[in-house]
CSV table of C-alpha atoms in Angstrom, one decimal:
chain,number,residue,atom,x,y,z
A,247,UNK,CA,0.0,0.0,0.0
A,248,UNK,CA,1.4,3.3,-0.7
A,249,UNK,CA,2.1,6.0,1.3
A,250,UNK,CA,-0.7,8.3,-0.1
A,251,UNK,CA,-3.0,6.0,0.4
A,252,UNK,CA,-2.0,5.3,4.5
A,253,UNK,CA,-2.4,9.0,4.8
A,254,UNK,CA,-6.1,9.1,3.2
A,255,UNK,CA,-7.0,5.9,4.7
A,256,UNK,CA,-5.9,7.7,8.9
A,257,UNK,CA,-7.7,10.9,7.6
A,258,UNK,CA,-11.0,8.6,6.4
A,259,UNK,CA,-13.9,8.7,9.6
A,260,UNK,CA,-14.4,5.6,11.1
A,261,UNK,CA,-16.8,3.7,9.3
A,262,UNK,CA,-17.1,5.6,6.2
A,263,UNK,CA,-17.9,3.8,3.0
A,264,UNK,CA,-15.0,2.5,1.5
A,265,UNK,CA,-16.7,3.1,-2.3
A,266,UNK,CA,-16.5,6.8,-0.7
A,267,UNK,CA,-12.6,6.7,-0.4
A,268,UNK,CA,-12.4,5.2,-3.7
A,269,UNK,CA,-14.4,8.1,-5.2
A,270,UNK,CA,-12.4,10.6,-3.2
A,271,UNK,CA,-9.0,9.1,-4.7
A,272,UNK,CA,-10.6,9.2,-8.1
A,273,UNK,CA,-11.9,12.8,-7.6
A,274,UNK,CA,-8.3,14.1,-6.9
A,275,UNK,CA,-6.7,12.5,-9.8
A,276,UNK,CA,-5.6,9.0,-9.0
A,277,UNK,CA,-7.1,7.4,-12.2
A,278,UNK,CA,-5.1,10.5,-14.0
A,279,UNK,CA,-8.3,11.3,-16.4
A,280,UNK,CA,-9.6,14.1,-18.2
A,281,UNK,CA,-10.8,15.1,-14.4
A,282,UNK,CA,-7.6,14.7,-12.8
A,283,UNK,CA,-6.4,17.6,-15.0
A,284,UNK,CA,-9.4,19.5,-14.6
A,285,UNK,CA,-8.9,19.3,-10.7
A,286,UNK,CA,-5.2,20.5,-11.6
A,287,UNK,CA,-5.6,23.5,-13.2
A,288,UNK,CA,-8.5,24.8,-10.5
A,289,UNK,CA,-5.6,24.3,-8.4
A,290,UNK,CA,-3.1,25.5,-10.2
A,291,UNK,CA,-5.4,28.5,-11.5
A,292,UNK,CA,-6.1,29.6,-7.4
A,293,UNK,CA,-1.6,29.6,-6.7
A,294,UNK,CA,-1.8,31.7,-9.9
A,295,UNK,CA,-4.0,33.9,-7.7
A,296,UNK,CA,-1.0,35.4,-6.0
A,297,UNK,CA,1.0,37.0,-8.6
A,298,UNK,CA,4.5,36.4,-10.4
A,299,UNK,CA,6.6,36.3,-7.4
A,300,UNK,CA,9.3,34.5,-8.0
A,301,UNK,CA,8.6,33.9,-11.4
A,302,UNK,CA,10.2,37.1,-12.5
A,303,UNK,CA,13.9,35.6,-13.2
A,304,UNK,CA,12.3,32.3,-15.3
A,305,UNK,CA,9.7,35.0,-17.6
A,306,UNK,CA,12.9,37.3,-18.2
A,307,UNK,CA,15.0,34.1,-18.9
A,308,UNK,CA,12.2,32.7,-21.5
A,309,UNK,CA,11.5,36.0,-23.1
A,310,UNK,CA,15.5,37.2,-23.6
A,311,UNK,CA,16.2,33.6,-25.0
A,312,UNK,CA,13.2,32.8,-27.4
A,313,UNK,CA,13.2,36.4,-28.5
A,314,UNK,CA,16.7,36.5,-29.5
A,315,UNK,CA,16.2,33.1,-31.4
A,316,UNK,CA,12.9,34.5,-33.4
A,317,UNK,CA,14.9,37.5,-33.6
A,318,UNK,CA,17.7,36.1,-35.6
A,319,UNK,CA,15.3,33.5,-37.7
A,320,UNK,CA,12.8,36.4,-38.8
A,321,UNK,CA,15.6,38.7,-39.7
A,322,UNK,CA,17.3,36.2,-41.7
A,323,UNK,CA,14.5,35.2,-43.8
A,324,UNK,CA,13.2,39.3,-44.8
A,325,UNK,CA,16.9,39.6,-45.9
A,326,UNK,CA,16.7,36.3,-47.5
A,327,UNK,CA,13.4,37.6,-48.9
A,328,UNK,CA,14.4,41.1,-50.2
A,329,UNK,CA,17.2,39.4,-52.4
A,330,UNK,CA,14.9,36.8,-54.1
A,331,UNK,CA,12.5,40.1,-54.8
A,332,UNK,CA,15.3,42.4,-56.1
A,333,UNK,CA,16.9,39.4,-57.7
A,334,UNK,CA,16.5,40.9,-61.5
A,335,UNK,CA,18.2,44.1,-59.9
A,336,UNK,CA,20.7,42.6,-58.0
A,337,UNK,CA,21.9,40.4,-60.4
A,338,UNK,CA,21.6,42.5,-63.6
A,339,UNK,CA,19.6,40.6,-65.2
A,340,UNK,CA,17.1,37.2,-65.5
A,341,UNK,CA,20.5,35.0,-66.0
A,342,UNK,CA,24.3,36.0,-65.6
A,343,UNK,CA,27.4,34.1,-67.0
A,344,UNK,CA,30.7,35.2,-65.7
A,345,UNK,CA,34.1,33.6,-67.5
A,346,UNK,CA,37.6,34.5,-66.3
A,347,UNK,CA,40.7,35.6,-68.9
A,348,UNK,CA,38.6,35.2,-71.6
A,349,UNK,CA,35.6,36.6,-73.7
A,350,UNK,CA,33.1,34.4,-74.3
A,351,UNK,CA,32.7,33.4,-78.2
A,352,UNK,CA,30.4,34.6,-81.1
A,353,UNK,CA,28.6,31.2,-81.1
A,354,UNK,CA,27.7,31.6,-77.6
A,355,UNK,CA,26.9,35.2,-77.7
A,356,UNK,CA,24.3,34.4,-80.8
A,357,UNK,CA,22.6,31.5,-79.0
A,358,UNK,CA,22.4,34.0,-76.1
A,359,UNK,CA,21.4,36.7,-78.2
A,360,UNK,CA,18.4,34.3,-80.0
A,361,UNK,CA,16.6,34.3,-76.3
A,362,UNK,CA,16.9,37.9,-74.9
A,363,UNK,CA,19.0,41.3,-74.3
A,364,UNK,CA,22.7,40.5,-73.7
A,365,UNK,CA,24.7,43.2,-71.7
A,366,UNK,CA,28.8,42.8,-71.2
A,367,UNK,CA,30.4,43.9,-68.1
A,368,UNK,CA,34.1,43.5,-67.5
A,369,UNK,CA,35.5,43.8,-64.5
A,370,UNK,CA,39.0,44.2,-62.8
A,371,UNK,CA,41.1,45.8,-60.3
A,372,UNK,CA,43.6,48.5,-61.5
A,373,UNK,CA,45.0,51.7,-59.6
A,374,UNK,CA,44.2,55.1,-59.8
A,375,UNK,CA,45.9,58.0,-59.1
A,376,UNK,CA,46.2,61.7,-59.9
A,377,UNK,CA,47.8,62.6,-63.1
A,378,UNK,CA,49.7,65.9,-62.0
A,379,UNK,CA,53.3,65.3,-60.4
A,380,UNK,CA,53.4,66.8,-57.3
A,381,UNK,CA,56.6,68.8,-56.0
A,382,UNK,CA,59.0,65.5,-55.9
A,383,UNK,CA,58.0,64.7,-59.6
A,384,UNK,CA,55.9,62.0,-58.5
A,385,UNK,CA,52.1,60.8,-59.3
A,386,UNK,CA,49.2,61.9,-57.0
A,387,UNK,CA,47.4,59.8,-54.5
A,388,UNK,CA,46.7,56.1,-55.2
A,389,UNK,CA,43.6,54.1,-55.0
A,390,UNK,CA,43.0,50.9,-55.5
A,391,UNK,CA,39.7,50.4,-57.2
A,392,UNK,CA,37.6,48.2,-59.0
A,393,UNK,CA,37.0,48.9,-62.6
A,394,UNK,CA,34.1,48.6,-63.7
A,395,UNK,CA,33.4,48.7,-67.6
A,396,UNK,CA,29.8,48.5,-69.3
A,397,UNK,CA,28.3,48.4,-72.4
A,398,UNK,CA,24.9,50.8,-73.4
A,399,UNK,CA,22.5,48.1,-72.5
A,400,UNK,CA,24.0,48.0,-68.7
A,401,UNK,CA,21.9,48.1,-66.5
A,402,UNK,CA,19.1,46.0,-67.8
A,403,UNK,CA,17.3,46.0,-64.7
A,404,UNK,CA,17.2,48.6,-61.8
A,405,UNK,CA,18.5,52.3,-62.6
A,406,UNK,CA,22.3,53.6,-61.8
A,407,UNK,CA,21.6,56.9,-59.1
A,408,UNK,CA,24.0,59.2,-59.8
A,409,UNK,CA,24.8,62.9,-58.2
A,410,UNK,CA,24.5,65.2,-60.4
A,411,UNK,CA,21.7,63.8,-61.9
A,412,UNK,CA,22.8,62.6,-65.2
A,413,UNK,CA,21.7,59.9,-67.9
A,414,UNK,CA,24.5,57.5,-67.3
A,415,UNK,CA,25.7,57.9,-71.4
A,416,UNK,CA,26.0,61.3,-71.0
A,417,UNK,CA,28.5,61.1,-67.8
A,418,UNK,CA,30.7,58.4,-69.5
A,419,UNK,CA,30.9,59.5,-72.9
A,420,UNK,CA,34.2,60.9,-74.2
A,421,UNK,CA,34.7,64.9,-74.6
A,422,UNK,CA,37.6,66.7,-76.0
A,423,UNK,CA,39.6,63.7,-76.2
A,424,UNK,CA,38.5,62.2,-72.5
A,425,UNK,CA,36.7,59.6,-71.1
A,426,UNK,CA,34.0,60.0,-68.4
A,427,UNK,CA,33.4,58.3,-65.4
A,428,UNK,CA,31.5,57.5,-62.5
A,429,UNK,CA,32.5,56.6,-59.1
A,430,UNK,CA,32.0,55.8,-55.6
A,431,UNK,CA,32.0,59.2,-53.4
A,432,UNK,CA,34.6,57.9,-50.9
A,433,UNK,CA,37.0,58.0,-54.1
A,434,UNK,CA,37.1,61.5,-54.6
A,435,UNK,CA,37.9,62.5,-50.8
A,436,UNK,CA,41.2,59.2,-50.9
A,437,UNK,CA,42.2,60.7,-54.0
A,438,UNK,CA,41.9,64.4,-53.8
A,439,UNK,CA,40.2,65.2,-56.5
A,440,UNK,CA,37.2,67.0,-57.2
A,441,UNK,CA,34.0,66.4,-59.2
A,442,UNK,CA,35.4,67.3,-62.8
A,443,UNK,CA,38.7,66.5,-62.1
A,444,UNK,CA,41.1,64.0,-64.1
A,445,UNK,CA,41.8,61.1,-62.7
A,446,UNK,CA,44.4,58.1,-64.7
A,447,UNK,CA,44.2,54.7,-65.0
A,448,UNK,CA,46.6,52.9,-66.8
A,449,UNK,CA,47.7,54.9,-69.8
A,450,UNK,CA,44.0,56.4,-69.9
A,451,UNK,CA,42.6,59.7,-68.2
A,452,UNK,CA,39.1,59.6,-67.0
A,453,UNK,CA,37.0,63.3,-66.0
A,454,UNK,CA,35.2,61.9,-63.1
A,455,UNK,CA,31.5,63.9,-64.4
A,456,UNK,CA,29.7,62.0,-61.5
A,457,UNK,CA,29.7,60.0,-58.4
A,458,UNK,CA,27.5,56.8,-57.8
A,459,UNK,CA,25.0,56.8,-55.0
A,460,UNK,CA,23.5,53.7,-56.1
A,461,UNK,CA,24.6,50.5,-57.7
A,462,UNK,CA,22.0,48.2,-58.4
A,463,UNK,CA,24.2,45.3,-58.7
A,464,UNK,CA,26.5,45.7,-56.4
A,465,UNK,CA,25.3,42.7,-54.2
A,466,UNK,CA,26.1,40.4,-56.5
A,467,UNK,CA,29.5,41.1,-57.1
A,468,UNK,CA,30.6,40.1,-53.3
A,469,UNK,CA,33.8,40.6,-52.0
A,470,UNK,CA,35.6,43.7,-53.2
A,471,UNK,CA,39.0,45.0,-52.6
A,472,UNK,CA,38.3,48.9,-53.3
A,473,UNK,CA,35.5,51.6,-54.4
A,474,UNK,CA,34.0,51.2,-58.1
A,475,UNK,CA,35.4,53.1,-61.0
A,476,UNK,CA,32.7,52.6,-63.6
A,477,UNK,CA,33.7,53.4,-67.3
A,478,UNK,CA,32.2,52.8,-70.6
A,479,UNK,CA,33.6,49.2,-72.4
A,480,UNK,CA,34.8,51.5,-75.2
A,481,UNK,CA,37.6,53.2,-73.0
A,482,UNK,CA,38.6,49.8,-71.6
A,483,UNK,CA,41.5,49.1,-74.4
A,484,UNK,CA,42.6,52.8,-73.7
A,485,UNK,CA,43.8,51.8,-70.3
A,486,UNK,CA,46.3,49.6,-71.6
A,487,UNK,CA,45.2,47.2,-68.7
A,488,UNK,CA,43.9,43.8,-71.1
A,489,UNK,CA,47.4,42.1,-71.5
A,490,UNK,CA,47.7,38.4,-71.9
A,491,UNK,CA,47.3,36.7,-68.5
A,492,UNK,CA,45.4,40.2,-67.0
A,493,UNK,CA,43.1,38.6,-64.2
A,494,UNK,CA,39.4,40.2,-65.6
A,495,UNK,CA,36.1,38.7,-65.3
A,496,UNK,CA,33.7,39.2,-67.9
A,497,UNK,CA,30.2,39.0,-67.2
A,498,UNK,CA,27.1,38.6,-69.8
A,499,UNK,CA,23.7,39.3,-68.1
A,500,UNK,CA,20.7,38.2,-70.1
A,501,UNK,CA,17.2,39.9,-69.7
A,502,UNK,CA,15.1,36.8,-71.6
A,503,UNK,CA,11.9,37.6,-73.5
A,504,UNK,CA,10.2,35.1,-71.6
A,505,UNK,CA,11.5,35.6,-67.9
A,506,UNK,CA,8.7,32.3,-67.3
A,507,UNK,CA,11.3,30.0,-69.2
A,508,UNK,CA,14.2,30.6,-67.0
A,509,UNK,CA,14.7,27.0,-66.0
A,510,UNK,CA,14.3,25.6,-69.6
A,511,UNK,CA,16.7,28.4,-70.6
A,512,UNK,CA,19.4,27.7,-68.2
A,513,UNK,CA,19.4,23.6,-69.4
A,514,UNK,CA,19.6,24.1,-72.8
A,515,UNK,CA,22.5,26.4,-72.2
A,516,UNK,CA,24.6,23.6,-70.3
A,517,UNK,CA,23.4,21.0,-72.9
A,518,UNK,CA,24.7,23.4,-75.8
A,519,UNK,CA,28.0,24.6,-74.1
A,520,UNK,CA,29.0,21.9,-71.6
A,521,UNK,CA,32.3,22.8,-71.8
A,522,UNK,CA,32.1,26.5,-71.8
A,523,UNK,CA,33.4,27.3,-68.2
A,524,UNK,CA,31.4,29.6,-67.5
A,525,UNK,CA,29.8,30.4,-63.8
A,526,UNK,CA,26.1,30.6,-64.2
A,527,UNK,CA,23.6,32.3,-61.8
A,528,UNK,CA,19.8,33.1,-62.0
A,529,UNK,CA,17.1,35.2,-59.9
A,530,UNK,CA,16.6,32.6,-57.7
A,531,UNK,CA,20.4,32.7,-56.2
A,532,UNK,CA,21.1,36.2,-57.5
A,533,UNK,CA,24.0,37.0,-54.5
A,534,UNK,CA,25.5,33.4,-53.8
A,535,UNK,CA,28.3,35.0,-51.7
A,536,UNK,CA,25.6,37.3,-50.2
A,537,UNK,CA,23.5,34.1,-49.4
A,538,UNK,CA,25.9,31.6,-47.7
A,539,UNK,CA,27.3,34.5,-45.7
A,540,UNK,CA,23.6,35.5,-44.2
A,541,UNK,CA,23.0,31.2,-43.8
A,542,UNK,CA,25.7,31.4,-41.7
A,543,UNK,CA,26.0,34.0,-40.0
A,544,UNK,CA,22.1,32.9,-38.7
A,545,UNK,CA,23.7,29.6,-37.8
A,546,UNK,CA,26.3,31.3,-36.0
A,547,UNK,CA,23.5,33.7,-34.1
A,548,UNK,CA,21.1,30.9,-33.8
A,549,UNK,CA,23.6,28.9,-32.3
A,550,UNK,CA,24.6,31.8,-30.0
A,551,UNK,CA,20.7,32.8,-28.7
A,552,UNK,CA,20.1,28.9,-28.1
A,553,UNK,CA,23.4,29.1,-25.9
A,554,UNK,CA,21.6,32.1,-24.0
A,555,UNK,CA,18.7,30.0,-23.9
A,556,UNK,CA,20.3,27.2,-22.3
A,557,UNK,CA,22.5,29.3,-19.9
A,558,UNK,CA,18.6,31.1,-19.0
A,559,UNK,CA,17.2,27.8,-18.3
A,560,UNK,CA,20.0,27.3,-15.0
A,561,UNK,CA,17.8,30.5,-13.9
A,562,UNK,CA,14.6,28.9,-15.2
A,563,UNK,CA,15.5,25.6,-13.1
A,564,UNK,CA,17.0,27.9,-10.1
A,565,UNK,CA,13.6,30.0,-10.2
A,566,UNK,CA,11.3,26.6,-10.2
A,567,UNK,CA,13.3,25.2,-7.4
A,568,UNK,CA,12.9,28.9,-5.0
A,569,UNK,CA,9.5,28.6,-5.9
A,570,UNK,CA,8.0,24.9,-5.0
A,571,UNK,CA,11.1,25.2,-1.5
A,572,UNK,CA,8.2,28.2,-0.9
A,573,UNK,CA,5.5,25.8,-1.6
A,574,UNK,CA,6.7,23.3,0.6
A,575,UNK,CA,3.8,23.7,3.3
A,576,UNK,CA,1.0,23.5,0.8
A,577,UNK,CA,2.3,20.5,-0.7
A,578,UNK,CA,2.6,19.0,2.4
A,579,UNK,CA,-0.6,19.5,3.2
A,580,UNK,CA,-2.2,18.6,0.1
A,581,UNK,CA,-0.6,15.3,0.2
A,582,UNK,CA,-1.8,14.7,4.1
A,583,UNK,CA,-5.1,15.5,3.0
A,584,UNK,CA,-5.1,12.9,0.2
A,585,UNK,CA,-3.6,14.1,-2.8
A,586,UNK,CA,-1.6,12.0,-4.9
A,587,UNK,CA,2.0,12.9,-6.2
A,588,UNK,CA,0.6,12.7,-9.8
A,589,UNK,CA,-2.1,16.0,-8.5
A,590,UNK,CA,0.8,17.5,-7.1
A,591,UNK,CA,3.3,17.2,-10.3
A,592,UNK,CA,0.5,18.3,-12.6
A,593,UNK,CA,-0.9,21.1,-10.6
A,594,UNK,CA,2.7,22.7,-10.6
A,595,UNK,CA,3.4,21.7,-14.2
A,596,UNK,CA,0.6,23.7,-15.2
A,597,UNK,CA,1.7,26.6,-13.5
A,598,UNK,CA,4.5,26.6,-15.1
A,599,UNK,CA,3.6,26.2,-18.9
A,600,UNK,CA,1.0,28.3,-18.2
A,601,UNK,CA,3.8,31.4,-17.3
A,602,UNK,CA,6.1,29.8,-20.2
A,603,UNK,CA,3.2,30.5,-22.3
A,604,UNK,CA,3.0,34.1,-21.1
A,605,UNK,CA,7.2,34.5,-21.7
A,606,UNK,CA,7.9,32.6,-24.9
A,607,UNK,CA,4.4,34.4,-26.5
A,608,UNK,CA,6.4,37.8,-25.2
A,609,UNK,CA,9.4,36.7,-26.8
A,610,UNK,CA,7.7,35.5,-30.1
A,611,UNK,CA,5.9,39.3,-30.3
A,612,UNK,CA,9.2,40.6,-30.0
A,613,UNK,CA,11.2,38.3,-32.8
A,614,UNK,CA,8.3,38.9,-35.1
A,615,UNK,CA,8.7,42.6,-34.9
A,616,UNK,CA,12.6,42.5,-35.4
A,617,UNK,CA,12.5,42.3,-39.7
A,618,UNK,CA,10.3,45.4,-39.8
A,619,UNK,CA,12.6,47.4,-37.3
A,620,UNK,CA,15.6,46.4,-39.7
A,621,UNK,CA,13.6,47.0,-42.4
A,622,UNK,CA,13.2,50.6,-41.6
A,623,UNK,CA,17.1,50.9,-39.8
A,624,UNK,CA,18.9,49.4,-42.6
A,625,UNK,CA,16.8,50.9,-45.8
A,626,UNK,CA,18.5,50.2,-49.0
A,627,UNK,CA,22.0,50.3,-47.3
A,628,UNK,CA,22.8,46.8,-48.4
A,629,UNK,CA,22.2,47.5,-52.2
A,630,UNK,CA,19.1,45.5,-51.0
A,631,UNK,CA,15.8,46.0,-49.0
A,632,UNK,CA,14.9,43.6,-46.2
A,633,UNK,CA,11.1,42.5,-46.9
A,634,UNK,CA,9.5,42.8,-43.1
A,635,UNK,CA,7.2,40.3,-43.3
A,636,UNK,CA,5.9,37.2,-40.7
A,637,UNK,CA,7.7,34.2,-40.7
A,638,UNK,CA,6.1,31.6,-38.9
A,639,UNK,CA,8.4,28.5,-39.2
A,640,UNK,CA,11.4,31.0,-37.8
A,641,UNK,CA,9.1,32.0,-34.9
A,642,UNK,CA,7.9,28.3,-34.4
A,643,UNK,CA,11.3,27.1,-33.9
A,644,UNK,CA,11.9,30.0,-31.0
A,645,UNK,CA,9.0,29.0,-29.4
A,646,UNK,CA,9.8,25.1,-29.5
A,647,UNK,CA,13.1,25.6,-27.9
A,648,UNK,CA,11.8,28.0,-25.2
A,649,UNK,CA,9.1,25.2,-24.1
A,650,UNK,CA,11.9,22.3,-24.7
A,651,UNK,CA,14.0,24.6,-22.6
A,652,UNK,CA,10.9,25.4,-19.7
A,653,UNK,CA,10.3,21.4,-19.2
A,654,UNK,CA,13.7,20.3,-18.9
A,655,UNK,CA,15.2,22.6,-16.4
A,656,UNK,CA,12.0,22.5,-14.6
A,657,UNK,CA,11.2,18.6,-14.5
A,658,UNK,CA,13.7,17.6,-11.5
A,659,UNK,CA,12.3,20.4,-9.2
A,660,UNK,CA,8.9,18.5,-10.1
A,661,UNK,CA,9.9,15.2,-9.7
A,662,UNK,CA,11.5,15.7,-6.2
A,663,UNK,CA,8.1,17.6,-4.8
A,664,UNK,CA,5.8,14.8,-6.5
A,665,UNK,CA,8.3,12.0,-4.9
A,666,UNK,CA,8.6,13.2,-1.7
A,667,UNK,CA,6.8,12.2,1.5
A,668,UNK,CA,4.4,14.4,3.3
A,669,UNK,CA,5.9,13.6,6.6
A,670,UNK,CA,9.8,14.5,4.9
A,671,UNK,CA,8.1,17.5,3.4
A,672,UNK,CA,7.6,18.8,6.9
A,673,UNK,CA,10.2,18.0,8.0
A,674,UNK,CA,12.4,19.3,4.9
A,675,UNK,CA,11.5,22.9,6.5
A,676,UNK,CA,13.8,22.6,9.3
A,677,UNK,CA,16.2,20.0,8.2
A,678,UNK,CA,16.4,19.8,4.2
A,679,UNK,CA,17.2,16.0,2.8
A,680,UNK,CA,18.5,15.1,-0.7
A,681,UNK,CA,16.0,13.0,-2.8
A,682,UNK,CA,16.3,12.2,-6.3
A,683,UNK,CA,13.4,11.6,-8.5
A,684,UNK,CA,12.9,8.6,-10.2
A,685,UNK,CA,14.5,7.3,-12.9
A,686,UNK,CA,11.7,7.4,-15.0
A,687,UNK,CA,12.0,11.3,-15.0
A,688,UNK,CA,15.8,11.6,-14.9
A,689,UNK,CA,15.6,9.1,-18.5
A,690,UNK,CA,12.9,11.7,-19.7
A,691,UNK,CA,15.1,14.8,-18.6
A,692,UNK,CA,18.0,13.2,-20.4
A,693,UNK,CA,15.7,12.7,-23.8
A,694,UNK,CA,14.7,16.7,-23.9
A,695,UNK,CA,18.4,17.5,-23.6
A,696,UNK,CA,19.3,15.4,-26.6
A,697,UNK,CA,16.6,16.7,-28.4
């Protein structure tokens, strides 16, 4: 017999029914039906009744933890978001081919032509420098930069912002023998120069007639070593730069007449040049390097929120603990009166997913507001817009962990009230003893870490 039952049978009157005790254990849960819980969260519902104390540390853990884990998911996925919308933009076109050393060949640009609007970009890194000696008889100020030379069609999609506001044509077309360009504004303050003034590169002097405020491809090109120096492909051969074994990557962006056929476009073109070397892209990966840096940089944060979650659940479990050693009368007396361990672990359960529920909703609220507050911070800064939006599966996962995180630092605290004798649970007030719940619980606690 156990020791639950001893107690109810002492407190049972002499001669009472014994159908009546069996109904009394069933009425406070022993059976563990739909009514057990029922009797639970009455129970649970009334120690609600007097406030958060001592709940304060576990809500600030739960909401911190899941908030910075929907936080980082949400935020990922509107940047992820904003490229796949300005992936025409960002990439130049509905298809790019890029090929290193060499042009690509007039069999491939007339299959490419057949199938939409082909525009050539090449691309390299050169210096550039004033072209007046200065007192020691040496050149200006050097820069290096990344030149930048395009062909009329560029940019198929999107729109070059320039300052003044100039058609692009105008600014790098050649007058009274030199070339125009357009560059970033940083460029002007390294190299001293003003708007208007000469700057070389290579054998070739370029006016700079304007500086670039936007670059609607900029995203795509990644990884850059200096500011752009944009010229027209015409003044490329002036520079004296394209030698034999130069390292310059030359890029044909195709806007298709029938954006729909992308797919179907981008297979034939491997089945009719399967040996042309060539690096292809599309809209739907329109900044690889872009891309796998944001994947893993949310890995890293992820990984870095769930360790703040985990470091918040010592507090959660800590908070728990403080809270049930405060509870230790009432549970003492609810098990003298009759009720069953099972009454007592659920009752206090419920309490406790009921205020997770309160935190990790908090913390959800605050992740999901996170891509429209960088949305509105960051703007177009990135050469990109973040799309605020709501992301549900990033916001499911925070909320996942922070209940995953709730039960498993909380279960031992549980276990040890609902294992516990009322008689030690009286006697734990003066003189505390070490239990250890059953292995049951310590198997289940060990499954939720795993998870």
């Amino acid at each position: 017999m156990s020791t639950d039952s001893q107690i109810g049978g002492r407190l049972a009157r002499p001669g009472a029914p014994t159908q009546r005790a069996d109904q009394q254990r069933g009425s406070t849960g022993g059976a563990g039906g739909a009514g057990a819980w029922g009797l639970a969260w009455r129970l649970a519902r009334r120690e609600l009744r007097g406030g958060l104390k001592g709940f304060r540390i576990f809500l600030a853990c739960l909401i911190l933890g899941v908030a910075a884990i929907a936080a980082v998911g949400s935020v990922s996925q509107s940047m992820l978001s904003g490229l796949q919308e300005d992936g025409q933009a960002i990439l130049g076109g509905d298809i790019s081919l890029r090929l290193v050393h060499r042009e690509a060949s007039d069999a491939q640009l007339a299959w490419l032509d057949q199938r939409g609007t082909i525009s050539r970009t090449s691309e390299m890194r050169a210096m550039a420098h004033g072209p007046t000696p200065n007192e020691n008889g040496a050149q200006g100020r050097r820069v290096l930069v990344e030149l930048k030379a395009v062909d009329d069609f560029y940019p198929l999609y999107g729109q070059v912002g320039l300052e003044p506001a100039v058609a692009l044509d105008d600014a790098l077309a050649k007058q009274d023998g030199v070339w125009g360009a357009v560059v970033d504004p940083g460029l002007l303050n390294r190299l001293k120069v003003p708007l208007g003034g000469i700057v070389r590169v290579g054998e070739a002097d370029f006016r700079i007639a304007a500086t670039m405020e936007w670059e609607p491809d900029k995203a795509s090109r990644g990884f850059t070593l200096g500011p752009t120096f944009l010229v027209a492909a015409a003044s490329l051969p002036d520079t004296g730069l394209v030698q034999p074994g130069s390292l310059i990557r030359y890029y044909y962006r195709v806007a298709l007449d029938d954006p729909t056929g992308l797919e179907s476009v981008r297979a034939d073109l491997v089945e009719a040049f399967p040996n042309a070397g060539w690096r292809i892209n599309d809209t739907r990966n329109a900044a690889p390097q872009v891309t796998r840096f944001i994947d893993r940089l949310t890995l890293f944060l992820t990984l870095v929120g769930l360790s703040a979650l985990l470091v918040g659940g010592v507090g959660i479990g800590n908070a728990v603990r403080s809270y049930l050693d405060g509870k230790v009368a009432t549970i003492a007396t609810l098990k003298c009166l009759g009720a069953p361990g099972t009454l007592i672990f659920r009752t206090y359960l419920l309490q406790i997913l009921f205020l997770a529920g309160i935190g990790i909703l908090i913390g959800v609220a605050l992740g999901a507001t996170s891509p429209y507050l960088v949305a509105w911070l960051m703007g177009d800064s990135l050469g990109w817009e973040a799309v605020g939006g709501f992301y549900p599966l990033s916001l499911l996962l925070a909320a996942v962990f922070g209940v995953l995180i709730a039960i498993t630092f909380s279960l031992w605290p549980l276990a040890k009230a609902q294992a516990v004798a009322p008689a030690s649970l009286f006697r734990d007030l003066i003189s505390p003893i070490l239990t250890r719940p059953r292995a049951a619980v310590i198997a289940v606690i060990a499954a939720l870490c795993l998870v």
